[in-house]
Amino acid sequence: MAADITSPTNDRIKRLVRLRQRRHRDNEGVLVVEGRRELERAVNAGLSPREVYLPSGDAVDFPGSQVFFCSAEAMAKASYQTRPDTVIGIIDQWDTSLDRIALGSDPLILVAEGLEKPGNLGAILRTADAAGADAVIAVDSRVDPFNPNVVRASTGAIFTVPFADAALDETLQWLQSSGISVLAASPHAETLPWGVDLTGRVAFMVGNENVGLSDAAEAAADRLIRIPMLGAVDSLNTSASMAILAYEAVRQRSK
């Protein structure tokens, strides 16, 4: 059943604004998906929105969802980017434990420790989808995986890539028990990524945007690898580093 919302002070619009804060999302057990592409990817992945908010006159159909047609003013108020032409969906959060991840014969896992920026987690998920990685694991992360900025930066890949949120010890134990070699990116390493066989059961681990991997993570890795830096800067963005490593694995596996 569809309903109309004309006022930006409507209670449902106020609720959408409140859901920008993690505590309100967690209290309801939901995430907010903004954007047609992102919401379509969620639906194509088998997720059914509880609610969908559309511009008045929009012909998009979401069977099984409670649909609200909103005025431009109401949509602009509800939107993160104040876009009156956007689409917003409310979807249930899901389990992000390691047990949810199913592995193939030669899995490629992308592990990021201590992330602080939602955009970096989203970009890593986007890379994982493009590179055909089996999963992304956020280790000791400071980022809410259901932050709308994660959804936006991933362009909906959060719905297509298995994802887990776990502690370092738990992650290392899971990787070891799964027979997966851990290759940690470190500026102190001698070995370059293209000098390592990446065609088997491999996990890449990159660190925090500011300080890199923790000492514990480096010490637990099976091998340290270094991305060469030839200019004046001494580090790359976390998601850029992960993309370089992931696509070296793609290159080797595509031979």
mmCIF file of N, CA, C and O in Angstrom, residues 155-219:
data_model
loop_
_atom_site.group_PDB
_atom_site.id
_atom_site.type_symbol
_atom_site.label_atom_id
_atom_site.label_comp_id
_atom_site.label_asym_id
_atom_site.label_seq_id
_atom_site.Cartn_x
_atom_site.Cartn_y
_atom_site.Cartn_z
ATOM 1 N N THR A 155 28.805 1.657 -3.588
ATOM 2 C CA THR A 155 27.816 1.636 -4.679
ATOM 3 C C THR A 155 26.939 0.389 -4.611
ATOM 4 O O THR A 155 26.563 -0.173 -5.622
ATOM 5 N N GLY A 156 26.636 -0.040 -3.384
ATOM 6 C CA GLY A 156 25.770 -1.200 -3.193
ATOM 7 C C GLY A 156 26.507 -2.519 -3.101
ATOM 8 O O GLY A 156 25.870 -3.567 -2.941
ATOM 9 N N ALA A 157 27.846 -2.512 -3.187
ATOM 10 C CA ALA A 157 28.597 -3.777 -3.099
ATOM 11 C C ALA A 157 28.488 -4.399 -1.715
ATOM 12 O O ALA A 157 28.745 -5.592 -1.552
ATOM 13 N N ILE A 158 28.092 -3.619 -0.713
ATOM 14 C CA ILE A 158 27.881 -4.192 0.614
ATOM 15 C C ILE A 158 26.806 -5.282 0.583
ATOM 16 O O ILE A 158 26.765 -6.168 1.424
ATOM 17 N N PHE A 159 25.943 -5.242 -0.443
ATOM 18 C CA PHE A 159 24.890 -6.239 -0.577
ATOM 19 C C PHE A 159 25.327 -7.445 -1.407
ATOM 20 O O PHE A 159 24.619 -8.449 -1.442
ATOM 21 N N THR A 160 26.460 -7.342 -2.089
ATOM 22 C CA THR A 160 26.895 -8.423 -2.985
ATOM 23 C C THR A 160 28.135 -9.159 -2.490
ATOM 24 O O THR A 160 28.430 -10.246 -2.975
ATOM 25 N N VAL A 161 28.863 -8.576 -1.541
ATOM 26 C CA VAL A 161 30.099 -9.187 -1.035
ATOM 27 C C VAL A 161 29.885 -9.634 0.407
ATOM 28 O O VAL A 161 29.505 -8.824 1.257
ATOM 29 N N PRO A 162 30.143 -10.907 0.723
ATOM 30 C CA PRO A 162 30.074 -11.341 2.124
ATOM 31 C C PRO A 162 31.002 -10.486 2.993
ATOM 32 O O PRO A 162 32.153 -10.244 2.627
ATOM 33 N N PHE A 163 30.493 -10.049 4.120
ATOM 34 C CA PHE A 163 31.218 -9.105 4.974
ATOM 35 C C PHE A 163 31.142 -9.550 6.423
ATOM 36 O O PHE A 163 30.102 -10.017 6.886
ATOM 37 N N ALA A 164 32.256 -9.404 7.129
ATOM 38 C CA ALA A 164 32.274 -9.709 8.560
ATOM 39 C C ALA A 164 32.955 -8.584 9.311
ATOM 40 O O ALA A 164 33.837 -7.898 8.791
ATOM 41 N N ASP A 165 32.564 -8.430 10.566
ATOM 42 C CA ASP A 165 33.110 -7.430 11.477
ATOM 43 C C ASP A 165 33.602 -8.208 12.692
ATOM 44 O O ASP A 165 32.799 -8.820 13.400
ATOM 45 N N ALA A 166 34.930 -8.240 12.952
ATOM 46 C CA ALA A 166 35.449 -9.131 13.981
ATOM 47 C C ALA A 166 36.704 -8.561 14.628
ATOM 48 O O ALA A 166 37.307 -7.604 14.133
ATOM 49 N N ALA A 167 37.122 -9.166 15.750
ATOM 50 C CA ALA A 167 38.357 -8.796 16.423
ATOM 51 C C ALA A 167 39.543 -9.460 15.722
ATOM 52 O O ALA A 167 39.392 -10.440 14.989
ATOM 53 N N LEU A 168 40.739 -8.936 15.977
ATOM 54 C CA LEU A 168 41.940 -9.452 15.315
ATOM 55 C C LEU A 168 42.188 -10.917 15.654
ATOM 56 O O LEU A 168 42.400 -11.739 14.752
ATOM 57 N N ASP A 169 42.191 -11.257 16.937
ATOM 58 C CA ASP A 169 42.476 -12.644 17.330
ATOM 59 C C ASP A 169 41.480 -13.611 16.706
ATOM 60 O O ASP A 169 41.862 -14.679 16.209
ATOM 61 N N GLU A 170 40.232 -13.243 16.735
ATOM 62 C CA GLU A 170 39.164 -14.077 16.160
ATOM 63 C C GLU A 170 39.369 -14.253 14.659
ATOM 64 O O GLU A 170 39.218 -15.364 14.125
ATOM 65 N N THR A 171 39.731 -13.173 13.986
ATOM 66 C CA THR A 171 39.940 -13.233 12.534
ATOM 67 C C THR A 171 41.137 -14.105 12.183
ATOM 68 O O THR A 171 41.065 -14.946 11.273
ATOM 69 N N LEU A 172 42.240 -13.921 12.886
ATOM 70 C CA LEU A 172 43.440 -14.713 12.607
ATOM 71 C C LEU A 172 43.194 -16.196 12.846
ATOM 72 O O LEU A 172 43.641 -17.048 12.071
ATOM 73 N N GLN A 173 42.468 -16.517 13.894
ATOM 74 C CA GLN A 173 42.143 -17.912 14.174
ATOM 75 C C GLN A 173 41.268 -18.500 13.069
ATOM 76 O O GLN A 173 41.472 -19.630 12.629
ATOM 77 N N TRP A 174 40.309 -17.714 12.597
ATOM 78 C CA TRP A 174 39.413 -18.180 11.536
ATOM 79 C C TRP A 174 40.181 -18.397 10.242
ATOM 80 O O TRP A 174 39.986 -19.396 9.551
ATOM 81 N N LEU A 175 41.070 -17.475 9.897
ATOM 82 C CA LEU A 175 41.860 -17.610 8.682
ATOM 83 C C LEU A 175 42.778 -18.828 8.760
ATOM 84 O O LEU A 175 42.905 -19.595 7.798
ATOM 85 N N GLN A 176 43.407 -19.025 9.907
ATOM 86 C CA GLN A 176 44.306 -20.168 10.075
ATOM 87 C C GLN A 176 43.548 -21.482 9.979
ATOM 88 O O GLN A 176 43.988 -22.418 9.301
ATOM 89 N N SER A 177 42.402 -21.556 10.635
ATOM 90 C CA SER A 177 41.620 -22.792 10.599
ATOM 91 C C SER A 177 41.054 -23.068 9.218
ATOM 92 O O SER A 177 40.742 -24.214 8.877
ATOM 93 N N SER A 178 40.954 -22.017 8.388
ATOM 94 C CA SER A 178 40.464 -22.174 7.015
ATOM 95 C C SER A 178 41.592 -22.428 6.022
ATOM 96 O O SER A 178 41.344 -22.521 4.818
ATOM 97 N N GLY A 179 42.827 -22.505 6.527
ATOM 98 C CA GLY A 179 43.963 -22.776 5.662
ATOM 99 C C GLY A 179 44.306 -21.628 4.734
ATOM 100 O O GLY A 179 44.779 -21.844 3.613
ATOM 101 N N ILE A 180 44.092 -20.400 5.209
ATOM 102 C CA ILE A 180 44.323 -19.214 4.380
ATOM 103 C C ILE A 180 45.588 -18.503 4.840
ATOM 104 O O ILE A 180 45.749 -18.183 6.020
ATOM 105 N N SER A 181 46.506 -18.252 3.912
ATOM 106 C CA SER A 181 47.738 -17.532 4.208
ATOM 107 C C SER A 181 47.459 -16.030 4.308
ATOM 108 O O SER A 181 46.759 -15.472 3.464
ATOM 109 N N VAL A 182 48.037 -15.407 5.335
ATOM 110 C CA VAL A 182 47.823 -13.982 5.561
ATOM 111 C C VAL A 182 49.041 -13.200 5.078
ATOM 112 O O VAL A 182 50.158 -13.402 5.567
ATOM 113 N N LEU A 183 48.822 -12.312 4.113
ATOM 114 C CA LEU A 183 49.864 -11.435 3.591
ATOM 115 C C LEU A 183 49.550 -10.025 4.043
ATOM 116 O O LEU A 183 48.528 -9.450 3.640
ATOM 117 N N ALA A 184 50.425 -9.474 4.885
ATOM 118 C CA ALA A 184 50.181 -8.169 5.470
ATOM 119 C C ALA A 184 51.002 -7.100 4.769
ATOM 120 O O ALA A 184 52.199 -7.275 4.544
ATOM 121 N N ALA A 185 50.352 -5.999 4.429
ATOM 122 C CA ALA A 185 51.035 -4.888 3.768
ATOM 123 C C ALA A 185 51.803 -4.072 4.805
ATOM 124 O O ALA A 185 51.225 -3.593 5.780
ATOM 125 N N SER A 186 53.118 -3.928 4.573
ATOM 126 C CA SER A 186 53.963 -3.201 5.518
ATOM 127 C C SER A 186 55.051 -2.462 4.765
ATOM 128 O O SER A 186 55.681 -3.022 3.857
ATOM 129 N N PRO A 187 55.330 -1.213 5.145
ATOM 130 C CA PRO A 187 56.420 -0.480 4.491
ATOM 131 C C PRO A 187 57.794 -1.039 4.846
ATOM 132 O O PRO A 187 58.793 -0.674 4.223
ATOM 133 N N HIS A 188 57.839 -1.938 5.842
ATOM 134 C CA HIS A 188 59.106 -2.513 6.285
ATOM 135 C C HIS A 188 59.460 -3.799 5.539
ATOM 136 O O HIS A 188 60.548 -4.338 5.732
ATOM 137 N N ALA A 189 58.576 -4.271 4.689
ATOM 138 C CA ALA A 189 58.814 -5.549 4.008
ATOM 139 C C ALA A 189 59.774 -5.378 2.845
ATOM 140 O O ALA A 189 59.909 -4.295 2.261
ATOM 141 N N GLU A 190 60.428 -6.469 2.490
ATOM 142 C CA GLU A 190 61.307 -6.497 1.323
ATOM 143 C C GLU A 190 60.565 -7.008 0.096
ATOM 144 O O GLU A 190 60.805 -6.565 -1.025
ATOM 145 N N THR A 191 59.650 -7.950 0.294
ATOM 146 C CA THR A 191 58.986 -8.631 -0.809
ATOM 147 C C THR A 191 57.878 -7.767 -1.413
ATOM 148 O O THR A 191 57.078 -7.171 -0.693
ATOM 149 N N LEU A 192 57.824 -7.717 -2.748
ATOM 150 C CA LEU A 192 56.765 -7.005 -3.451
ATOM 151 C C LEU A 192 55.630 -7.978 -3.784
ATOM 152 O O LEU A 192 55.855 -9.190 -3.889
ATOM 153 N N PRO A 193 54.411 -7.481 -3.957
ATOM 154 C CA PRO A 193 53.265 -8.375 -4.180
ATOM 155 C C PRO A 193 53.450 -9.302 -5.374
ATOM 156 O O PRO A 193 53.018 -10.461 -5.343
ATOM 157 N N TRP A 194 54.059 -8.814 -6.458
ATOM 158 C CA TRP A 194 54.217 -9.633 -7.660
ATOM 159 C C TRP A 194 55.342 -10.652 -7.527
ATOM 160 O O TRP A 194 55.577 -11.422 -8.439
ATOM 161 N N GLY A 195 55.993 -10.672 -6.354
ATOM 162 C CA GLY A 195 56.993 -11.699 -6.098
ATOM 163 C C GLY A 195 56.459 -12.847 -5.269
ATOM 164 O O GLY A 195 57.226 -13.708 -4.815
ATOM 165 N N VAL A 196 55.146 -12.876 -5.058
ATOM 166 C CA VAL A 196 54.500 -13.900 -4.226
ATOM 167 C C VAL A 196 53.418 -14.595 -5.038
ATOM 168 O O VAL A 196 52.707 -13.943 -5.819
ATOM 169 N N ASP A 197 53.279 -15.902 -4.862
ATOM 170 C CA ASP A 197 52.207 -16.649 -5.525
ATOM 171 C C ASP A 197 50.881 -16.334 -4.824
ATOM 172 O O ASP A 197 50.704 -16.646 -3.637
ATOM 173 N N LEU A 198 49.956 -15.726 -5.557
ATOM 174 C CA LEU A 198 48.672 -15.314 -4.990
ATOM 175 C C LEU A 198 47.504 -16.120 -5.560
ATOM 176 O O LEU A 198 46.364 -15.681 -5.508
ATOM 177 N N THR A 199 47.797 -17.285 -6.098
ATOM 178 C CA THR A 199 46.754 -18.071 -6.759
ATOM 179 C C THR A 199 46.047 -19.049 -5.821
ATOM 180 O O THR A 199 45.084 -19.696 -6.232
ATOM 181 N N GLY A 200 46.518 -19.177 -4.588
ATOM 182 C CA GLY A 200 45.906 -20.128 -3.663
ATOM 183 C C GLY A 200 44.946 -19.466 -2.690
ATOM 184 O O GLY A 200 44.254 -18.497 -3.017
ATOM 185 N N ARG A 201 44.941 -19.966 -1.478
ATOM 186 C CA ARG A 201 44.052 -19.474 -0.414
ATOM 187 C C ARG A 201 44.764 -18.321 0.291
ATOM 188 O O ARG A 201 45.647 -18.541 1.127
ATOM 189 N N VAL A 202 44.360 -17.104 -0.040
ATOM 190 C CA VAL A 202 45.114 -15.916 0.357
ATOM 191 C C VAL A 202 44.207 -14.869 0.988
ATOM 192 O O VAL A 202 43.073 -14.653 0.534
ATOM 193 N N ALA A 203 44.728 -14.218 2.024
ATOM 194 C CA ALA A 203 44.081 -13.036 2.597
ATOM 195 C C ALA A 203 45.081 -11.889 2.608
ATOM 196 O O ALA A 203 46.215 -12.065 3.066
ATOM 197 N N PHE A 204 44.689 -10.747 2.082
ATOM 198 C CA PHE A 204 45.477 -9.531 2.194
ATOM 199 C C PHE A 204 45.008 -8.767 3.423
ATOM 200 O O PHE A 204 43.801 -8.652 3.669
ATOM 201 N N MET A 205 45.966 -8.211 4.166
ATOM 202 C CA MET A 205 45.605 -7.423 5.342
ATOM 203 C C MET A 205 46.287 -6.061 5.258
ATOM 204 O O MET A 205 47.512 -5.974 5.113
ATOM 205 N N VAL A 206 45.477 -5.011 5.308
ATOM 206 C CA VAL A 206 45.990 -3.640 5.311
ATOM 207 C C VAL A 206 45.527 -2.959 6.592
ATOM 208 O O VAL A 206 44.587 -3.416 7.253
ATOM 209 N N GLY A 207 46.218 -1.860 6.918
ATOM 210 C CA GLY A 207 45.959 -1.246 8.212
ATOM 211 C C GLY A 207 45.246 0.086 8.168
ATOM 212 O O GLY A 207 44.772 0.551 7.133
ATOM 213 N N ASN A 208 45.221 0.690 9.316
ATOM 214 C CA ASN A 208 44.587 1.972 9.570
ATOM 215 C C ASN A 208 45.112 3.060 8.631
ATOM 216 O O ASN A 208 46.260 3.024 8.203
ATOM 217 N N GLU A 209 44.258 4.027 8.327
ATOM 218 C CA GLU A 209 44.606 5.086 7.394
ATOM 219 C C GLU A 209 45.816 5.902 7.842
ATOM 220 O O GLU A 209 46.553 6.450 7.017
ATOM 221 N N ASN A 210 46.052 5.978 9.158
ATOM 222 C CA ASN A 210 47.116 6.838 9.676
ATOM 223 C C ASN A 210 48.362 6.067 10.117
ATOM 224 O O ASN A 210 49.479 6.482 9.821
ATOM 225 N N VAL A 211 48.171 4.946 10.795
ATOM 226 C CA VAL A 211 49.327 4.259 11.406
ATOM 227 C C VAL A 211 49.596 2.881 10.814
ATOM 228 O O VAL A 211 50.536 2.205 11.228
ATOM 229 N N GLY A 212 48.804 2.447 9.860
ATOM 230 C CA GLY A 212 49.028 1.139 9.265
ATOM 231 C C GLY A 212 48.590 0.011 10.180
ATOM 232 O O GLY A 212 47.767 0.198 11.084
ATOM 233 N N LEU A 213 49.149 -1.168 9.977
ATOM 234 C CA LEU A 213 48.783 -2.338 10.769
ATOM 235 C C LEU A 213 49.375 -2.268 12.178
ATOM 236 O O LEU A 213 50.448 -1.696 12.394
ATOM 237 N N SER A 214 48.686 -2.886 13.103
ATOM 238 C CA SER A 214 49.213 -2.995 14.459
ATOM 239 C C SER A 214 50.393 -3.958 14.475
ATOM 240 O O SER A 214 50.562 -4.796 13.572
ATOM 241 N N ASP A 215 51.222 -3.862 15.511
ATOM 242 C CA ASP A 215 52.353 -4.785 15.656
ATOM 243 C C ASP A 215 51.863 -6.223 15.746
ATOM 244 O O ASP A 215 52.493 -7.139 15.190
ATOM 245 N N ALA A 216 50.744 -6.424 16.422
ATOM 246 C CA ALA A 216 50.202 -7.782 16.575
ATOM 247 C C ALA A 216 49.789 -8.362 15.235
ATOM 248 O O ALA A 216 50.009 -9.545 14.962
ATOM 249 N N ALA A 217 49.200 -7.543 14.380
ATOM 250 C CA ALA A 217 48.770 -8.020 13.064
ATOM 251 C C ALA A 217 49.971 -8.374 12.196
ATOM 252 O O ALA A 217 49.986 -9.418 11.529
ATOM 253 N N GLU A 218 50.979 -7.513 12.201
ATOM 254 C CA GLU A 218 52.183 -7.797 11.407
ATOM 255 C C GLU A 218 52.863 -9.065 11.905
ATOM 256 O O GLU A 218 53.314 -9.901 11.114
ATOM 257 N N ALA A 219 52.956 -9.216 13.227
ATOM 258 C CA ALA A 219 53.641 -10.374 13.792
ATOM 259 C C ALA A 219 52.927 -11.674 13.473
ATOM 260 O O ALA A 219 53.563 -12.734 13.345
#
